[in-house]
């Protein structure tokens, strides 16, 4: 087709006869109930704002400079308070930097083009978000999951999926061999796979307990034994252990889940201790993730005990923190929401106070009441 003007003839390319239709399902806000403004207010938001204002060393010293700009005398009470507060905030900040340096050491260099990332349980939830994020950045990303993903969808996301039961050592070893052959030696392992049975101890079958521990705990041992040797040979790596704050607390009707997550806390610290004794593991970093309740399918039917003090964590918030530590080449801990970071103080309280806090928070009633099961005592009536 040629369009003529007074001085030139421009060839217009032919348009394809059929245009590919892409179906997009946008979130419908009208399906969500309207909430008052204070419903979205939480202690996490307040703490976040304070962290960048009142509790920030730089801002504290800016206040001191502002006072001096107004010719406030050094001996004035407001100047003394401002200087003392600035010194305190600076000391806390310096102490935190030194503490992390002692605990986690220097960061390693991370180049995503040279890293091979393995994520267990990476089809949905937090793992799915991490996989898709790295897939969009053209990283070498492999996902181990029992769920099957359509090849076209996998290619579109830029993720290589391996249908695999991470609780089966032979399946993991077979998948690892394919990963090494197709992508290279794994250097970043994100152990994220997990399941939950929301039942009381009496209602949970032995098969369900075994399944929970195999997926939530045993799989970590299997993947570590499979992928850690590759990291040692490469003399670099990052291992992410996704546990839960409930591993510290326990909760009614979640006994198998909380016990399996508590085991991961001990496993993480044992892993760090063992890596510290291996010369080749100097550049292998470890990250412990202990989130509170997340807005995923696993706990979609569970109401948070208190939306102000215990808001629901989003996979995006957790994923952002995990990715930041991985790409900085740092070890560390990710605990969201805020109370997850200070759960250690709860365990230091007197047992009576702990019990009152549990009752007040609604921790043990969030998953429903324990269903009583009457067992045959064998007595004659």
mmCIF file of C-alpha atoms in Angstrom:
data_model
loop_
_atom_site.group_PDB
_atom_site.id
_atom_site.type_symbol
_atom_site.label_atom_id
_atom_site.label_comp_id
_atom_site.label_asym_id
_atom_site.label_seq_id
_atom_site.Cartn_x
_atom_site.Cartn_y
_atom_site.Cartn_z
ATOM 1 C CA UNK A 1 0.000 0.000 0.000
ATOM 2 C CA UNK A 2 1.404 3.390 -0.931
ATOM 3 C CA UNK A 3 0.294 6.730 0.472
ATOM 4 C CA UNK A 4 1.289 9.633 -1.807
ATOM 5 C CA UNK A 5 1.964 13.172 -0.751
ATOM 6 C CA UNK A 6 3.170 16.122 -2.760
ATOM 7 C CA UNK A 7 6.821 15.105 -2.479
ATOM 8 C CA UNK A 8 7.169 11.476 -1.401
ATOM 9 C CA UNK A 9 5.671 8.013 -1.378
ATOM 10 C CA UNK A 10 5.754 6.195 1.949
ATOM 11 C CA UNK A 11 5.263 2.442 2.117
ATOM 12 C CA UNK A 12 2.925 1.538 4.974
ATOM 13 C CA UNK A 13 3.548 -1.974 6.359
ATOM 14 C CA UNK A 14 0.676 -4.386 6.103
ATOM 15 C CA UNK A 15 -1.079 -5.112 9.384
ATOM 16 C CA UNK A 16 -1.577 -8.745 10.350
ATOM 17 C CA UNK A 17 -5.016 -10.054 9.578
ATOM 18 C CA UNK A 18 -5.457 -11.467 13.101
ATOM 19 C CA UNK A 19 -4.486 -9.695 16.294
ATOM 20 C CA UNK A 20 -3.554 -11.844 19.276
ATOM 21 C CA UNK A 21 -6.024 -11.384 22.077
ATOM 22 C CA UNK A 22 -4.619 -11.181 25.596
ATOM 23 C CA UNK A 23 -7.049 -11.763 28.422
ATOM 24 C CA UNK A 24 -6.376 -9.637 31.461
ATOM 25 C CA UNK A 25 -8.324 -9.948 34.688
ATOM 26 C CA UNK A 26 -8.016 -6.740 36.629
ATOM 27 C CA UNK A 27 -8.738 -6.603 40.355
ATOM 28 C CA UNK A 28 -12.227 -5.386 41.028
ATOM 29 C CA UNK A 29 -12.258 -2.964 43.895
ATOM 30 C CA UNK A 30 -16.020 -3.055 44.205
ATOM 31 C CA UNK A 31 -15.810 -6.694 45.311
ATOM 32 C CA UNK A 32 -13.770 -5.694 48.352
ATOM 33 C CA UNK A 33 -15.663 -4.246 51.309
ATOM 34 C CA UNK A 34 -14.906 -0.629 52.109
ATOM 35 C CA UNK A 35 -12.852 -0.253 55.271
ATOM 36 C CA UNK A 36 -12.427 2.851 57.440
ATOM 37 C CA UNK A 37 -9.043 4.590 57.219
ATOM 38 C CA UNK A 38 -7.915 3.323 60.608
ATOM 39 C CA UNK A 39 -8.294 -0.271 59.396
ATOM 40 C CA UNK A 40 -5.100 0.217 57.368
ATOM 41 C CA UNK A 41 -3.204 1.861 60.222
ATOM 42 C CA UNK A 42 -0.794 -0.450 62.032
ATOM 43 C CA UNK A 43 2.143 -0.228 64.397
ATOM 44 C CA UNK A 44 4.362 -1.274 61.489
ATOM 45 C CA UNK A 45 3.460 1.870 59.547
ATOM 46 C CA UNK A 46 4.021 4.088 62.577
ATOM 47 C CA UNK A 47 7.371 2.426 63.304
ATOM 48 C CA UNK A 48 8.405 2.776 59.647
ATOM 49 C CA UNK A 49 7.670 6.520 59.659
ATOM 50 C CA UNK A 50 9.472 7.030 62.970
ATOM 51 C CA UNK A 51 12.464 5.131 61.616
ATOM 52 C CA UNK A 52 12.919 7.721 58.889
ATOM 53 C CA UNK A 53 12.158 10.735 61.081
ATOM 54 C CA UNK A 54 12.462 10.852 64.864
ATOM 55 C CA UNK A 55 14.674 7.763 65.181
ATOM 56 C CA UNK A 56 16.926 8.509 62.189
ATOM 57 C CA UNK A 57 20.430 9.822 63.107
ATOM 58 C CA UNK A 58 20.637 12.127 60.087
ATOM 59 C CA UNK A 59 17.258 13.739 60.810
ATOM 60 C CA UNK A 60 18.205 14.101 64.482
ATOM 61 C CA UNK A 61 21.318 16.097 63.578
ATOM 62 C CA UNK A 62 19.311 18.205 61.115
ATOM 63 C CA UNK A 63 17.170 19.316 64.082
ATOM 64 C CA UNK A 64 20.359 20.358 65.881
ATOM 65 C CA UNK A 65 21.466 22.370 62.835
ATOM 66 C CA UNK A 66 18.044 24.008 62.605
ATOM 67 C CA UNK A 67 18.271 25.087 66.216
ATOM 68 C CA UNK A 68 21.710 26.567 65.624
ATOM 69 C CA UNK A 69 20.363 28.362 62.541
ATOM 70 C CA UNK A 70 17.987 30.105 64.951
ATOM 71 C CA UNK A 71 20.979 31.083 67.135
ATOM 72 C CA UNK A 72 19.885 28.727 69.901
ATOM 73 C CA UNK A 73 22.572 28.673 72.583
ATOM 74 C CA UNK A 74 24.369 25.377 73.210
ATOM 75 C CA UNK A 75 23.403 25.609 76.850
ATOM 76 C CA UNK A 76 19.682 25.980 76.104
ATOM 77 C CA UNK A 77 17.539 23.033 77.300
ATOM 78 C CA UNK A 78 16.122 22.337 73.835
ATOM 79 C CA UNK A 79 19.615 22.262 72.322
ATOM 80 C CA UNK A 80 20.910 19.895 75.006
ATOM 81 C CA UNK A 81 17.967 17.550 74.464
ATOM 82 C CA UNK A 82 18.419 17.618 70.677
ATOM 83 C CA UNK A 83 22.173 16.958 70.893
ATOM 84 C CA UNK A 84 21.719 14.148 73.441
ATOM 85 C CA UNK A 85 19.033 12.531 71.286
ATOM 86 C CA UNK A 86 21.222 12.784 68.172
ATOM 87 C CA UNK A 87 24.169 11.204 69.952
ATOM 88 C CA UNK A 88 21.922 8.391 71.222
ATOM 89 C CA UNK A 89 20.471 7.673 67.761
ATOM 90 C CA UNK A 90 23.951 7.740 66.206
ATOM 91 C CA UNK A 91 25.309 5.374 68.877
ATOM 92 C CA UNK A 92 22.439 2.932 68.321
ATOM 93 C CA UNK A 93 23.002 3.047 64.563
ATOM 94 C CA UNK A 94 26.761 2.439 64.887
ATOM 95 C CA UNK A 95 26.157 -0.380 67.373
ATOM 96 C CA UNK A 96 23.754 -2.031 64.915
ATOM 97 C CA UNK A 97 26.306 -1.864 62.096
ATOM 98 C CA UNK A 98 29.061 -3.345 64.260
ATOM 99 C CA UNK A 99 26.725 -6.044 65.595
ATOM 100 C CA UNK A 100 25.721 -7.158 62.081
ATOM 101 C CA UNK A 101 29.345 -7.132 60.959
ATOM 102 C CA UNK A 102 30.320 -9.419 63.840
ATOM 103 C CA UNK A 103 27.329 -11.705 63.318
ATOM 104 C CA UNK A 104 27.263 -11.971 59.525
ATOM 105 C CA UNK A 105 30.671 -10.834 58.270
ATOM 106 C CA UNK A 106 31.399 -8.995 55.050
ATOM 107 C CA UNK A 107 29.033 -9.329 52.069
ATOM 108 C CA UNK A 108 29.933 -11.295 48.957
ATOM 109 C CA UNK A 109 29.754 -10.035 45.392
ATOM 110 C CA UNK A 110 26.580 -11.056 43.574
ATOM 111 C CA UNK A 111 26.131 -10.914 39.800
ATOM 112 C CA UNK A 112 22.775 -12.357 38.766
ATOM 113 C CA UNK A 113 24.180 -13.302 35.369
ATOM 114 C CA UNK A 114 26.551 -15.710 37.107
ATOM 115 C CA UNK A 115 24.120 -17.038 39.717
ATOM 116 C CA UNK A 116 21.758 -19.997 39.445
ATOM 117 C CA UNK A 117 18.756 -19.656 41.757
ATOM 118 C CA UNK A 118 16.756 -22.648 43.004
ATOM 119 C CA UNK A 119 13.403 -22.096 44.725
ATOM 120 C CA UNK A 120 11.352 -24.858 46.300
ATOM 121 C CA UNK A 121 7.588 -24.388 46.263
ATOM 122 C CA UNK A 122 7.956 -21.617 43.716
ATOM 123 C CA UNK A 123 4.717 -21.897 41.763
ATOM 124 C CA UNK A 124 2.470 -19.899 44.103
ATOM 125 C CA UNK A 125 2.689 -17.593 47.099
ATOM 126 C CA UNK A 126 5.987 -16.092 48.240
ATOM 127 C CA UNK A 127 8.046 -18.545 46.195
ATOM 128 C CA UNK A 128 6.046 -17.774 43.076
ATOM 129 C CA UNK A 129 6.557 -14.042 43.542
ATOM 130 C CA UNK A 130 10.318 -14.470 43.957
ATOM 131 C CA UNK A 131 10.535 -16.759 40.917
ATOM 132 C CA UNK A 132 8.581 -14.421 38.647
ATOM 133 C CA UNK A 133 10.542 -11.396 39.853
ATOM 134 C CA UNK A 134 13.862 -13.006 39.010
ATOM 135 C CA UNK A 135 12.389 -14.384 35.782
ATOM 136 C CA UNK A 136 11.521 -10.863 34.624
ATOM 137 C CA UNK A 137 15.143 -9.893 35.298
ATOM 138 C CA UNK A 138 16.448 -12.714 33.080
ATOM 139 C CA UNK A 139 18.122 -14.510 35.965
ATOM 140 C CA UNK A 140 18.837 -18.244 35.840
ATOM 141 C CA UNK A 141 15.922 -19.441 37.945
ATOM 142 C CA UNK A 142 14.816 -23.028 38.598
ATOM 143 C CA UNK A 143 11.684 -23.937 40.564
ATOM 144 C CA UNK A 144 11.064 -27.271 42.264
ATOM 145 C CA UNK A 145 7.380 -27.899 42.903
ATOM 146 C CA UNK A 146 4.867 -30.734 42.732
ATOM 147 C CA UNK A 147 2.519 -28.525 40.704
ATOM 148 C CA UNK A 148 2.857 -28.710 36.929
ATOM 149 C CA UNK A 149 3.236 -25.491 34.945
ATOM 150 C CA UNK A 150 2.338 -25.097 31.281
ATOM 151 C CA UNK A 151 5.502 -24.745 29.131
ATOM 152 C CA UNK A 152 4.167 -21.607 27.417
ATOM 153 C CA UNK A 153 3.500 -19.995 30.788
ATOM 154 C CA UNK A 154 6.960 -20.967 32.014
ATOM 155 C CA UNK A 155 8.588 -19.464 28.919
ATOM 156 C CA UNK A 156 6.586 -16.271 29.319
ATOM 157 C CA UNK A 157 7.715 -15.925 32.947
ATOM 158 C CA UNK A 158 11.326 -16.772 32.141
ATOM 159 C CA UNK A 159 11.380 -19.534 34.752
ATOM 160 C CA UNK A 160 12.407 -23.168 34.365
ATOM 161 C CA UNK A 161 10.055 -25.435 36.328
ATOM 162 C CA UNK A 162 10.938 -28.949 37.449
ATOM 163 C CA UNK A 163 8.020 -31.036 38.674
ATOM 164 C CA UNK A 164 9.518 -32.549 41.789
ATOM 165 C CA UNK A 165 8.577 -33.625 45.305
ATOM 166 C CA UNK A 166 11.210 -31.912 47.456
ATOM 167 C CA UNK A 167 10.525 -34.435 50.226
ATOM 168 C CA UNK A 168 11.842 -37.212 47.959
ATOM 169 C CA UNK A 169 15.648 -37.309 47.876
ATOM 170 C CA UNK A 170 15.846 -39.213 44.585
ATOM 171 C CA UNK A 171 13.566 -36.747 42.796
ATOM 172 C CA UNK A 172 15.567 -33.793 44.117
ATOM 173 C CA UNK A 173 18.868 -35.378 43.024
ATOM 174 C CA UNK A 174 17.460 -36.051 39.541
ATOM 175 C CA UNK A 175 16.203 -32.461 39.269
ATOM 176 C CA UNK A 176 19.558 -31.142 40.498
ATOM 177 C CA UNK A 177 21.377 -33.055 37.768
ATOM 178 C CA UNK A 178 19.122 -31.433 35.141
ATOM 179 C CA UNK A 179 19.617 -27.985 36.653
ATOM 180 C CA UNK A 180 23.412 -28.321 36.571
ATOM 181 C CA UNK A 181 23.277 -29.501 32.972
ATOM 182 C CA UNK A 182 20.812 -26.879 31.721
ATOM 183 C CA UNK A 183 21.552 -23.816 33.868
ATOM 184 C CA UNK A 184 24.779 -24.427 35.749
ATOM 185 C CA UNK A 185 25.836 -25.034 39.331
ATOM 186 C CA UNK A 186 23.230 -23.720 41.818
ATOM 187 C CA UNK A 187 24.548 -20.887 43.989
ATOM 188 C CA UNK A 188 21.363 -19.531 45.583
ATOM 189 C CA UNK A 189 18.901 -21.845 47.343
ATOM 190 C CA UNK A 190 15.565 -20.557 48.645
ATOM 191 C CA UNK A 191 13.902 -23.256 50.746
ATOM 192 C CA UNK A 192 10.311 -22.071 50.670
ATOM 193 C CA UNK A 193 8.116 -25.172 50.201
ATOM 194 C CA UNK A 194 5.553 -25.706 52.931
ATOM 195 C CA UNK A 195 2.135 -27.132 53.753
ATOM 196 C CA UNK A 196 -0.228 -26.817 56.691
ATOM 197 C CA UNK A 197 -3.020 -28.886 58.242
ATOM 198 C CA UNK A 198 -5.242 -26.708 60.427
ATOM 199 C CA UNK A 199 -6.281 -29.389 62.874
ATOM 200 C CA UNK A 200 -5.931 -30.161 66.540
ATOM 201 C CA UNK A 201 -3.437 -32.738 67.748
ATOM 202 C CA UNK A 202 -6.190 -35.311 68.226
ATOM 203 C CA UNK A 203 -7.671 -34.695 64.784
ATOM 204 C CA UNK A 204 -4.366 -34.763 62.912
ATOM 205 C CA UNK A 205 -3.503 -38.165 61.536
ATOM 206 C CA UNK A 206 -0.014 -39.629 61.712
ATOM 207 C CA UNK A 207 0.117 -39.498 57.905
ATOM 208 C CA UNK A 208 -0.598 -35.760 57.976
ATOM 209 C CA UNK A 209 2.076 -35.171 60.618
ATOM 210 C CA UNK A 210 4.623 -37.118 58.584
ATOM 211 C CA UNK A 211 3.667 -35.245 55.420
ATOM 212 C CA UNK A 212 4.028 -31.890 57.173
ATOM 213 C CA UNK A 213 7.486 -32.700 58.497
ATOM 214 C CA UNK A 214 8.627 -34.213 55.209
ATOM 215 C CA UNK A 215 7.669 -31.107 53.211
ATOM 216 C CA UNK A 216 8.391 -28.408 55.797
ATOM 217 C CA UNK A 217 11.512 -29.827 57.461
ATOM 218 C CA UNK A 218 12.992 -32.920 55.821
ATOM 219 C CA UNK A 219 13.012 -31.203 52.423
ATOM 220 C CA UNK A 220 15.499 -28.645 53.784
ATOM 221 C CA UNK A 221 17.919 -31.402 54.752
ATOM 222 C CA UNK A 222 17.519 -32.976 51.311
ATOM 223 C CA UNK A 223 18.090 -29.769 49.355
ATOM 224 C CA UNK A 224 21.037 -28.756 51.546
ATOM 225 C CA UNK A 225 22.705 -32.135 51.065
ATOM 226 C CA UNK A 226 22.054 -31.870 47.313
ATOM 227 C CA UNK A 227 22.932 -28.243 46.506
ATOM 228 C CA UNK A 228 25.404 -27.197 49.220
ATOM 229 C CA UNK A 229 28.281 -29.255 47.691
ATOM 230 C CA UNK A 230 27.914 -27.216 44.476
ATOM 231 C CA UNK A 231 28.199 -23.981 46.478
ATOM 232 C CA UNK A 232 31.298 -25.265 48.266
ATOM 233 C CA UNK A 233 32.909 -26.089 44.933
ATOM 234 C CA UNK A 234 32.005 -22.622 43.651
ATOM 235 C CA UNK A 235 33.158 -21.066 46.970
ATOM 236 C CA UNK A 236 30.077 -18.836 47.038
ATOM 237 C CA UNK A 237 26.376 -19.077 47.659
ATOM 238 C CA UNK A 238 23.305 -17.942 49.569
ATOM 239 C CA UNK A 239 20.879 -20.177 51.471
ATOM 240 C CA UNK A 240 17.459 -18.826 52.441
ATOM 241 C CA UNK A 241 15.465 -20.686 55.103
ATOM 242 C CA UNK A 242 11.774 -19.747 55.268
ATOM 243 C CA UNK A 243 10.486 -20.575 58.736
ATOM 244 C CA UNK A 244 7.698 -18.834 60.676
ATOM 245 C CA UNK A 245 7.243 -16.744 63.786
ATOM 246 C CA UNK A 246 4.947 -19.531 64.977
ATOM 247 C CA UNK A 247 8.064 -21.651 65.308
ATOM 248 C CA UNK A 248 8.835 -19.485 68.351
ATOM 249 C CA UNK A 249 5.284 -19.315 69.683
ATOM 250 C CA UNK A 250 3.348 -22.421 68.747
ATOM 251 C CA UNK A 251 -0.411 -22.121 68.251
ATOM 252 C CA UNK A 252 -3.549 -24.148 68.837
ATOM 253 C CA UNK A 253 -4.695 -26.267 65.877
ATOM 254 C CA UNK A 254 -1.347 -25.816 64.130
ATOM 255 C CA UNK A 255 0.772 -28.229 66.129
ATOM 256 C CA UNK A 256 2.407 -30.097 63.230
ATOM 257 C CA UNK A 257 3.046 -26.905 61.277
ATOM 258 C CA UNK A 258 4.531 -24.954 64.190
ATOM 259 C CA UNK A 259 6.687 -27.892 65.283
ATOM 260 C CA UNK A 260 8.073 -28.316 61.769
ATOM 261 C CA UNK A 261 8.856 -24.607 61.556
ATOM 262 C CA UNK A 262 10.496 -24.615 64.994
ATOM 263 C CA UNK A 263 12.822 -27.337 63.731
ATOM 264 C CA UNK A 264 13.898 -25.011 60.920
ATOM 265 C CA UNK A 265 15.041 -22.402 63.427
ATOM 266 C CA UNK A 266 17.423 -24.910 64.993
ATOM 267 C CA UNK A 267 18.481 -26.152 61.559
ATOM 268 C CA UNK A 268 19.352 -22.625 60.428
ATOM 269 C CA UNK A 269 21.557 -21.933 63.446
ATOM 270 C CA UNK A 270 23.211 -25.349 63.155
ATOM 271 C CA UNK A 271 23.890 -24.699 59.465
ATOM 272 C CA UNK A 272 25.517 -21.347 60.253
ATOM 273 C CA UNK A 273 27.698 -22.983 62.909
ATOM 274 C CA UNK A 274 28.837 -25.716 60.515
ATOM 275 C CA UNK A 275 29.558 -23.304 57.653
ATOM 276 C CA UNK A 276 31.720 -21.240 60.007
ATOM 277 C CA UNK A 277 33.991 -24.282 60.410
ATOM 278 C CA UNK A 278 34.463 -24.844 56.644
ATOM 279 C CA UNK A 279 37.136 -22.681 54.950
ATOM 280 C CA UNK A 280 35.440 -22.999 51.538
ATOM 281 C CA UNK A 281 32.179 -21.625 53.000
ATOM 282 C CA UNK A 282 33.459 -18.122 53.787
ATOM 283 C CA UNK A 283 31.437 -16.675 50.900
ATOM 284 C CA UNK A 284 28.291 -18.717 51.587
ATOM 285 C CA UNK A 285 25.639 -16.506 53.180
ATOM 286 C CA UNK A 286 22.543 -17.536 55.117
ATOM 287 C CA UNK A 287 19.200 -15.761 55.485
ATOM 288 C CA UNK A 288 16.509 -16.711 57.997
ATOM 289 C CA UNK A 289 12.930 -15.641 57.209
ATOM 290 C CA UNK A 290 10.413 -15.693 60.072
ATOM 291 C CA UNK A 291 7.220 -14.026 58.852
ATOM 292 C CA UNK A 292 3.996 -13.607 60.714
ATOM 293 C CA UNK A 293 0.714 -14.435 59.036
ATOM 294 C CA UNK A 294 0.975 -13.915 55.280
ATOM 295 C CA UNK A 295 -1.762 -13.038 52.811
ATOM 296 C CA UNK A 296 -1.384 -16.258 50.828
ATOM 297 C CA UNK A 297 -3.738 -19.156 50.085
ATOM 298 C CA UNK A 298 -2.243 -21.168 52.929
ATOM 299 C CA UNK A 299 -3.758 -18.889 55.587
ATOM 300 C CA UNK A 300 -6.424 -17.110 53.546
ATOM 301 C CA UNK A 301 -9.199 -18.343 55.848
ATOM 302 C CA UNK A 302 -7.472 -17.211 59.057
ATOM 303 C CA UNK A 303 -8.352 -13.857 60.574
ATOM 304 C CA UNK A 304 -5.353 -12.051 62.126
ATOM 305 C CA UNK A 305 -5.780 -11.704 65.907
ATOM 306 C CA UNK A 306 -5.166 -7.941 65.810
ATOM 307 C CA UNK A 307 -4.775 -5.872 62.648
ATOM 308 C CA UNK A 308 -2.988 -3.029 64.479
ATOM 309 C CA UNK A 309 -0.329 -4.935 66.435
ATOM 310 C CA UNK A 310 -0.254 -8.011 64.157
ATOM 311 C CA UNK A 311 -1.089 -6.961 60.594
ATOM 312 C CA UNK A 312 -1.004 -9.500 57.801
ATOM 313 C CA UNK A 313 2.324 -9.570 55.969
ATOM 314 C CA UNK A 314 2.277 -9.478 52.181
ATOM 315 C CA UNK A 315 4.516 -11.633 49.970
ATOM 316 C CA UNK A 316 5.655 -8.413 48.280
ATOM 317 C CA UNK A 317 7.042 -6.985 51.541
ATOM 318 C CA UNK A 318 8.829 -10.219 52.384
ATOM 319 C CA UNK A 319 10.067 -10.729 48.836
ATOM 320 C CA UNK A 320 11.507 -7.229 48.687
ATOM 321 C CA UNK A 321 13.496 -7.757 51.887
ATOM 322 C CA UNK A 322 14.728 -11.200 50.817
ATOM 323 C CA UNK A 323 15.827 -9.973 47.381
ATOM 324 C CA UNK A 324 17.622 -7.003 48.939
ATOM 325 C CA UNK A 325 19.726 -9.240 51.185
ATOM 326 C CA UNK A 326 20.432 -11.755 48.411
ATOM 327 C CA UNK A 327 21.603 -9.146 45.923
ATOM 328 C CA UNK A 328 23.698 -7.318 48.483
ATOM 329 C CA UNK A 329 25.407 -10.611 49.176
ATOM 330 C CA UNK A 330 24.607 -10.367 52.877
ATOM 331 C CA UNK A 331 23.533 -12.785 55.559
ATOM 332 C CA UNK A 332 20.710 -11.660 57.789
ATOM 333 C CA UNK A 333 17.224 -12.172 59.094
ATOM 334 C CA UNK A 334 13.886 -11.081 57.638
ATOM 335 C CA UNK A 335 11.075 -10.759 60.169
ATOM 336 C CA UNK A 336 7.814 -9.092 59.107
ATOM 337 C CA UNK A 337 5.555 -7.707 60.649
ATOM 338 C CA UNK A 338 7.257 -5.715 63.403
ATOM 339 C CA UNK A 339 6.339 -8.029 66.283
ATOM 340 C CA UNK A 340 8.207 -10.857 64.550
ATOM 341 C CA UNK A 341 11.470 -8.979 65.110
ATOM 342 C CA UNK A 342 11.000 -8.745 68.866
ATOM 343 C CA UNK A 343 9.405 -12.112 69.581
ATOM 344 C CA UNK A 344 12.476 -13.053 71.624
ATOM 345 C CA UNK A 345 11.428 -10.550 74.295
ATOM 346 C CA UNK A 346 8.085 -12.341 74.599
ATOM 347 C CA UNK A 347 9.804 -15.593 75.548
ATOM 348 C CA UNK A 348 11.686 -13.744 78.311
ATOM 349 C CA UNK A 349 8.482 -12.645 80.042
ATOM 350 C CA UNK A 350 7.200 -14.540 83.101
ATOM 351 C CA UNK A 351 5.029 -17.472 82.073
ATOM 352 C CA UNK A 352 1.940 -15.904 83.619
ATOM 353 C CA UNK A 353 2.419 -12.719 81.619
ATOM 354 C CA UNK A 354 2.993 -14.770 78.476
ATOM 355 C CA UNK A 355 -0.312 -16.545 79.036
ATOM 356 C CA UNK A 356 -2.137 -13.239 79.470
ATOM 357 C CA UNK A 357 -0.611 -11.892 76.264
ATOM 358 C CA UNK A 358 -1.648 -15.022 74.374
ATOM 359 C CA UNK A 359 -5.230 -14.661 75.602
ATOM 360 C CA UNK A 360 -5.334 -10.955 74.830
ATOM 361 C CA UNK A 361 -3.849 -11.365 71.350
ATOM 362 C CA UNK A 362 -6.183 -14.205 70.358
ATOM 363 C CA UNK A 363 -3.228 -16.242 69.082
ATOM 364 C CA UNK A 364 -4.694 -19.598 70.081
ATOM 365 C CA UNK A 365 -8.204 -18.892 68.789
ATOM 366 C CA UNK A 366 -7.253 -17.529 65.359
ATOM 367 C CA UNK A 367 -7.532 -20.958 63.718
ATOM 368 C CA UNK A 368 -10.749 -21.933 65.460
ATOM 369 C CA UNK A 369 -11.553 -23.892 68.538
ATOM 370 C CA UNK A 370 -10.129 -27.313 69.167
ATOM 371 C CA UNK A 371 -12.652 -29.978 68.315
ATOM 372 C CA UNK A 372 -12.944 -32.408 71.161
ATOM 373 C CA UNK A 373 -12.661 -36.105 70.409
ATOM 374 C CA UNK A 374 -14.027 -38.593 72.858
ATOM 375 C CA UNK A 375 -11.961 -41.690 73.026
ATOM 376 C CA UNK A 376 -13.240 -45.015 74.202
ATOM 377 C CA UNK A 377 -11.775 -45.488 77.660
ATOM 378 C CA UNK A 378 -12.605 -49.188 77.695
ATOM 379 C CA UNK A 379 -14.529 -48.878 80.950
ATOM 380 C CA UNK A 380 -17.771 -50.815 81.420
ATOM 381 C CA UNK A 381 -20.922 -48.838 81.954
#
